[in-house]
PDB file of C-alpha atoms in Angstrom:
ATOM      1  CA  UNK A 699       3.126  21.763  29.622  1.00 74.00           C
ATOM      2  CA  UNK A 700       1.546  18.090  29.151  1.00 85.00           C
ATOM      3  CA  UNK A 701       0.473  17.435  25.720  1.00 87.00           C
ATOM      4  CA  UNK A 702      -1.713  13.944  25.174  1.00 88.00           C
ATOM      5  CA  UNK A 703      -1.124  12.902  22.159  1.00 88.00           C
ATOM      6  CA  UNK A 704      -2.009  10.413  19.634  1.00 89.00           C
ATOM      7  CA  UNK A 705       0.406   8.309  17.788  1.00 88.00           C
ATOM      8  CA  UNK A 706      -0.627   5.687  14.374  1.00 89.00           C
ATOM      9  CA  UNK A 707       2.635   3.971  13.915  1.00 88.00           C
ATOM     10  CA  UNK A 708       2.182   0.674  10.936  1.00 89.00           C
ATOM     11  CA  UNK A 709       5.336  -1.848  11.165  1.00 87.00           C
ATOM     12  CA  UNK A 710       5.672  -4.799   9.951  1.00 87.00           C
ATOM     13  CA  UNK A 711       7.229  -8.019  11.830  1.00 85.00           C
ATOM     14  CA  UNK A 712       7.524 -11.566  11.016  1.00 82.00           C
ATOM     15  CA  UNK A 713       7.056 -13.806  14.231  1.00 85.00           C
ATOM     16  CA  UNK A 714       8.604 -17.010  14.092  1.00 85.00           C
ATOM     17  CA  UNK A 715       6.194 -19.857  15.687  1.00 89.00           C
ATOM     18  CA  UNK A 716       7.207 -23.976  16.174  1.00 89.00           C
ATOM     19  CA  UNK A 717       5.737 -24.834  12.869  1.00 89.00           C
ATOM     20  CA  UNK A 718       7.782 -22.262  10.727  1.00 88.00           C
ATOM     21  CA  UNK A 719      10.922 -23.284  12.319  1.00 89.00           C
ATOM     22  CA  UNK A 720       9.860 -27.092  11.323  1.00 88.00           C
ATOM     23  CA  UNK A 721       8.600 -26.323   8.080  1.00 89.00           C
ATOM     24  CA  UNK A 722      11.973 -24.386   7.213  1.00 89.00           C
ATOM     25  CA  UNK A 723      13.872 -27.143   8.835  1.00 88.00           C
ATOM     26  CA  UNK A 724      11.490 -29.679   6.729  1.00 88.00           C
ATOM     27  CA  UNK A 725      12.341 -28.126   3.651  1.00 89.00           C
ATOM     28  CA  UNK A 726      15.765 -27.634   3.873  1.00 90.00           C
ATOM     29  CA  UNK A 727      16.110 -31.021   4.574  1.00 88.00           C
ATOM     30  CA  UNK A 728      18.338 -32.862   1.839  1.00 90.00           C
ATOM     31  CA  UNK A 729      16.284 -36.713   1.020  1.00 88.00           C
ATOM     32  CA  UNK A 730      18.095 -39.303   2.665  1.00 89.00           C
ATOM     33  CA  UNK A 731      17.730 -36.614   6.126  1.00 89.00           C
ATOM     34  CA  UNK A 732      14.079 -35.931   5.183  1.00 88.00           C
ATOM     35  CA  UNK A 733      13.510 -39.904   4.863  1.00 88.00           C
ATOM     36  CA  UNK A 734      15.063 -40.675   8.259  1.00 89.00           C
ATOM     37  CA  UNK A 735      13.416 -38.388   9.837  1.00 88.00           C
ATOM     38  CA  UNK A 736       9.473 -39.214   8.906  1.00 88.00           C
ATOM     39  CA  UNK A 737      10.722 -42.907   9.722  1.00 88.00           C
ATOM     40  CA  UNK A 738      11.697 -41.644  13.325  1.00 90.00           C
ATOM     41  CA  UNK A 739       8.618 -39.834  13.622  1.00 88.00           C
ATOM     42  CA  UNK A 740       6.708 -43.282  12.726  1.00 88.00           C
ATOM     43  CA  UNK A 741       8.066 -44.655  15.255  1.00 90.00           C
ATOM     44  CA  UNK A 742       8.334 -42.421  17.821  1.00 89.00           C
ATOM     45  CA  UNK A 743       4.066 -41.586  17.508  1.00 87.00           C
ATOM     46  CA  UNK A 744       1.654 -44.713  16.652  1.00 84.00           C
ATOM     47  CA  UNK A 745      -0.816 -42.777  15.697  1.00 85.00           C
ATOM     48  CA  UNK A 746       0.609 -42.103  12.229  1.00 83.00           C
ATOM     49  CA  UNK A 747       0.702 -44.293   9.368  1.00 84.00           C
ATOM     50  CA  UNK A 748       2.277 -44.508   6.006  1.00 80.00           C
ATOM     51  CA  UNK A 749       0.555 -45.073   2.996  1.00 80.00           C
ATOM     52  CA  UNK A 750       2.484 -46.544   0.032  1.00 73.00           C
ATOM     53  CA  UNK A 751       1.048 -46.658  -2.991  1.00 71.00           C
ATOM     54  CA  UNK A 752      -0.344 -49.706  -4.922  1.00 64.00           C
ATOM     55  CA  UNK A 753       2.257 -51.270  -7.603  1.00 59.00           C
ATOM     56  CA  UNK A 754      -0.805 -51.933  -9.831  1.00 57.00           C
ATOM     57  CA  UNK A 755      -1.945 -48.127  -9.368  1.00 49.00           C
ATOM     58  CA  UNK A 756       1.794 -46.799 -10.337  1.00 49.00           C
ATOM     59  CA  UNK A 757       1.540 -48.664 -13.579  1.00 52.00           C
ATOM     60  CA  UNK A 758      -1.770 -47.956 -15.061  1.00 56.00           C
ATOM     61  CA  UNK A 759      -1.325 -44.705 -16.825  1.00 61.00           C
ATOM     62  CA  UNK A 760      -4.598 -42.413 -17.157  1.00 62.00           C
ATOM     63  CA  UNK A 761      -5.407 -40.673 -20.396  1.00 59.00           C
ATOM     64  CA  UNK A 762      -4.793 -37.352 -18.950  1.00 63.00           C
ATOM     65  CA  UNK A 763      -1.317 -38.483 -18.185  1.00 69.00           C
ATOM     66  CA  UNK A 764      -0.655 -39.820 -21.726  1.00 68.00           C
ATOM     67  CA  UNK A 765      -2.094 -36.610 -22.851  1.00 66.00           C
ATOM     68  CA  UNK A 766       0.430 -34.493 -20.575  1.00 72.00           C
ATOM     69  CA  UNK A 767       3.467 -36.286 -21.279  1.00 73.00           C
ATOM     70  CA  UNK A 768       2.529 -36.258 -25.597  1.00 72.00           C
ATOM     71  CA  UNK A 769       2.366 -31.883 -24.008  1.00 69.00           C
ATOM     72  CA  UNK A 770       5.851 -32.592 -22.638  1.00 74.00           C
ATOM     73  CA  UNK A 771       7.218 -34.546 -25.021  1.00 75.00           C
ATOM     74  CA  UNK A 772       6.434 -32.355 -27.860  1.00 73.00           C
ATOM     75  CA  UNK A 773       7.856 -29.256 -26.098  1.00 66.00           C
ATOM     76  CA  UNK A 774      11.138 -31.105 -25.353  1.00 69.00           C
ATOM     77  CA  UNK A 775      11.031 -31.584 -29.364  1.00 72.00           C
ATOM     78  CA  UNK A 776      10.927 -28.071 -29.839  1.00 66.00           C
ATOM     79  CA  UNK A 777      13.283 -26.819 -27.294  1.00 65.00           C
ATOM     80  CA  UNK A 778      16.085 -29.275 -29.170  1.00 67.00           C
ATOM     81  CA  UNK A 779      15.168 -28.175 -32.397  1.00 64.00           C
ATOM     82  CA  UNK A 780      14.767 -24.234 -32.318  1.00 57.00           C
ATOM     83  CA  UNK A 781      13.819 -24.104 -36.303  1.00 58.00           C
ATOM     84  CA  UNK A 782      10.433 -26.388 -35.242  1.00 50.00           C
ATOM     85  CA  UNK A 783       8.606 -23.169 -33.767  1.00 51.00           C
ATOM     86  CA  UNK A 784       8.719 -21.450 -37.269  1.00 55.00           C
ATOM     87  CA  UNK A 785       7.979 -24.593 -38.920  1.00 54.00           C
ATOM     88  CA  UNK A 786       4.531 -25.154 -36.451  1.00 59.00           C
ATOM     89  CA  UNK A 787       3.536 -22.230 -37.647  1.00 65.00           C
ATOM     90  CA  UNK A 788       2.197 -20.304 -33.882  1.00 69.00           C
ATOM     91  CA  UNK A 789       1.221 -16.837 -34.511  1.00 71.00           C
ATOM     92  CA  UNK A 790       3.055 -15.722 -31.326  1.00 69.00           C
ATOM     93  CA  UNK A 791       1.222 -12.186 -31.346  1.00 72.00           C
ATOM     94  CA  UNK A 792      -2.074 -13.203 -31.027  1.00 72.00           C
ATOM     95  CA  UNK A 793      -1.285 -15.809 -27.896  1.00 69.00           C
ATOM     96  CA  UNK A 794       0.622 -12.323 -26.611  1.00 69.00           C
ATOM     97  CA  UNK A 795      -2.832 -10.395 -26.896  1.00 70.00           C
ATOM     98  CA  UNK A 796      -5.266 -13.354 -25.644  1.00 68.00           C
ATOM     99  CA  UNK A 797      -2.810 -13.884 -22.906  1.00 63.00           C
ATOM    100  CA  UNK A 798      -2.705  -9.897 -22.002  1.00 63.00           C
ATOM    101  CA  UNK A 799      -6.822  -9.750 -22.173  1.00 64.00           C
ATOM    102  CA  UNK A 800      -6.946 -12.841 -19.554  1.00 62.00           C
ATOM    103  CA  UNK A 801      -4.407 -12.335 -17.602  1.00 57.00           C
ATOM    104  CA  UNK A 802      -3.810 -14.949 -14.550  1.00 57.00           C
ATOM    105  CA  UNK A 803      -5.064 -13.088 -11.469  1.00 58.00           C
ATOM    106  CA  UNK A 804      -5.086 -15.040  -8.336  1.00 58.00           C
ATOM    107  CA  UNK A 805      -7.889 -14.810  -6.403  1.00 58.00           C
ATOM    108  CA  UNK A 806      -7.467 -13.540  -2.401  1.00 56.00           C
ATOM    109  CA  UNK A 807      -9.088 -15.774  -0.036  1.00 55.00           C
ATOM    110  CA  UNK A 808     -10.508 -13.044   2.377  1.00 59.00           C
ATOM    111  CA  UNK A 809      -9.748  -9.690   1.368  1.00 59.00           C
ATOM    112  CA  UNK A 810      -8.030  -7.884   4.725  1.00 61.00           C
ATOM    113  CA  UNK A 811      -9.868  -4.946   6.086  1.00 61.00           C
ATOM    114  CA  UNK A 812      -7.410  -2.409   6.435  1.00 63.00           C
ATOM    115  CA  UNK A 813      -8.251   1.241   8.302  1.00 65.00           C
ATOM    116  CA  UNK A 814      -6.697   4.601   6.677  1.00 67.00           C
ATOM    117  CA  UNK A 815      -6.038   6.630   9.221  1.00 66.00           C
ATOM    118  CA  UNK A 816      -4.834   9.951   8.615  1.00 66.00           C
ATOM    119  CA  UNK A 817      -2.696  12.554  10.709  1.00 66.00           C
ATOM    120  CA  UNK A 818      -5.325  15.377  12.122  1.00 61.00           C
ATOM    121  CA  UNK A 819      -4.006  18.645  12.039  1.00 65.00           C
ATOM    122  CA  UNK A 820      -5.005  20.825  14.600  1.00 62.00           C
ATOM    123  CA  UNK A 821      -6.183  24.169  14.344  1.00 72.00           C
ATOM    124  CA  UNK A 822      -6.210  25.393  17.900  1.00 68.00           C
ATOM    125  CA  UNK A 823      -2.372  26.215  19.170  1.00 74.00           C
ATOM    126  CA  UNK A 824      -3.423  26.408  23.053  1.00 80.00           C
ATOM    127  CA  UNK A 825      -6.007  25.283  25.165  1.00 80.00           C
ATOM    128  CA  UNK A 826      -8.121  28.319  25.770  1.00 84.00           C
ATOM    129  CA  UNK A 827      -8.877  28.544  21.678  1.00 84.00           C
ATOM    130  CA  UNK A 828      -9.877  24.503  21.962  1.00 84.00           C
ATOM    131  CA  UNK A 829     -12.646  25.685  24.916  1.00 85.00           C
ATOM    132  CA  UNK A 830     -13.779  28.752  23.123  1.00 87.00           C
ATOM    133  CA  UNK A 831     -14.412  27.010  20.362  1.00 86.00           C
ATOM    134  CA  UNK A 832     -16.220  24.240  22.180  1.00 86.00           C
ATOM    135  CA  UNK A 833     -18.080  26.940  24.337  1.00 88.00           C
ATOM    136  CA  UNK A 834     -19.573  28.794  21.144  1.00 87.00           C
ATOM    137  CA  UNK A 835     -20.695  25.767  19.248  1.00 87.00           C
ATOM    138  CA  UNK A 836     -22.864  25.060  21.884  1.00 87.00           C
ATOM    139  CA  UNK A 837     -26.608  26.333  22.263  1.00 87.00           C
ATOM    140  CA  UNK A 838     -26.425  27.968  26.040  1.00 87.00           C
ATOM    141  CA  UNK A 839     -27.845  31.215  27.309  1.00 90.00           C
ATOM    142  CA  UNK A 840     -26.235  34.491  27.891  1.00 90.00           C
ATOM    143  CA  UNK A 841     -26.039  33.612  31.512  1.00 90.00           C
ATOM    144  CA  UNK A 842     -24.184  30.101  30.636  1.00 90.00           C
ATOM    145  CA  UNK A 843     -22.309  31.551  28.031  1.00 90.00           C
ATOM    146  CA  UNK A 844     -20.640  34.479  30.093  1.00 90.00           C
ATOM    147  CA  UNK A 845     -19.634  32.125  33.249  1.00 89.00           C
ATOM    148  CA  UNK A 846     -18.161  29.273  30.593  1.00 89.00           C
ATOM    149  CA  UNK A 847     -15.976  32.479  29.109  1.00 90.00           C
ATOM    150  CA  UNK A 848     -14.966  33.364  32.482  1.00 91.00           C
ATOM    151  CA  UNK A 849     -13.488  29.651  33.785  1.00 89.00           C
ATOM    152  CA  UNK A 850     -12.128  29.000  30.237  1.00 89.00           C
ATOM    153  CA  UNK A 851     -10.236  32.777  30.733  1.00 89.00           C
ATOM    154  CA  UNK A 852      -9.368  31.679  34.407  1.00 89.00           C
ATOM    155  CA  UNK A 853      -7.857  27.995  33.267  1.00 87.00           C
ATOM    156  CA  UNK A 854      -3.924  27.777  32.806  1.00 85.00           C
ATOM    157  CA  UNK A 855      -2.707  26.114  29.987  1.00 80.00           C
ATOM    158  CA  UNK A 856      -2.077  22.728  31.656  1.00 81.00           C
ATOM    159  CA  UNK A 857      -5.875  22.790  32.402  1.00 81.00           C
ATOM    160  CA  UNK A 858      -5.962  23.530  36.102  1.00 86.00           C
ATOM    161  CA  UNK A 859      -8.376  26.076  37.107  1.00 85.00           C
ATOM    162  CA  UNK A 860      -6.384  28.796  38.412  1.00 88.00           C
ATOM    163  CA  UNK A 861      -9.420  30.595  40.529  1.00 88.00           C
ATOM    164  CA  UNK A 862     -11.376  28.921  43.875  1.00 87.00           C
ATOM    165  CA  UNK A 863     -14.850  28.147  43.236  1.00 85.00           C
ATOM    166  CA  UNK A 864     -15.693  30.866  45.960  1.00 88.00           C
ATOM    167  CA  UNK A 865     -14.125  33.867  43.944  1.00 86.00           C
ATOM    168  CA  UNK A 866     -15.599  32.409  41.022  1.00 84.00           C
ATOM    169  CA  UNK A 867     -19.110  32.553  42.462  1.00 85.00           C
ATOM    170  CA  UNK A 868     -18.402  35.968  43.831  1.00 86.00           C
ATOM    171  CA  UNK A 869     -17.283  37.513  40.186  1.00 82.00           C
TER     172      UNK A 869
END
């Protein structure tokens, strides 16, 4: 007996294109590699350049900055001297409940449109249930109804008509 079936399989497979495999040689790279290799790729294409930065720009430190590195410094303080956080005085539960009301969520930059699709279960177990079915939701006459029940009766269960159309019109 053929059967047609339908099949939903999900996998999952990670295809490995020419920039992954340069990226992941890229990063792998140790300095002195990584440094040789950008100058080789300066001079193998003209078309890039590289920038350097200005020694004037390098020096000037912006207020942020100074503001980060007082941040840094003063947790470097505390890490060395462990008695310092009970000394500041941080109420550690309440920074535990603000942080649990706003947590960090990161937000998706296109939400995926995925399809459920869900195994059908079928109710007819042969193929002459499946027609019968299909005959009697439909609005036909008598006359219609009595020749579709007597191909669906005459079909095998592969679906071949097992009468000729001339003993068919003659019943």
């Amino acid at each position: 007996m053929i059967e047609q079936r339908l099949v939903l399989e999900q996998s999952q497979k990670i295809i490995i294109t020419q920039e992954l495999r340069q990226a992941i040689a890229l990063l792998t790279m140790p300095l002195l590699e990584l440094q040789h290799f950008i100058e080789q790729q300066l001079q193998e294409n003209p078309v890039l350049e590289l920038e350097y930065e200005k020694p004037e720009a390098a020096e000037s430190i912006s207020v942020a900055e100074l503001g980060e590195k007082a941040k840094e410094d003063e947790v470097r303080e505390l890490l060395n001297h462990p008695g310092a956080v009970e000394q500041q005085g941080y109420d550690w539960e309440k920074i535990a409940e603000d942080w649990q009301e706003r947590p960090y969520t990161r937000q998706p930059v296109q939400e995926e449109v995925s399809f459920q699709y869900e195994p059908v279960e079928l109710q007819y177990s042969n193929l002459y249930e499946y027609l019968q079915f299909q005959l009697n939701i439909m609005s036909l006459t008598e006359e219609k109804q009595a020749v579709g029940s007597f191909l669906i009766a005459h079909f095998s269960d592969d679906g071949y008509l097992l009468v000729t159309p001339e003993d068919a019109a003659k019943s």
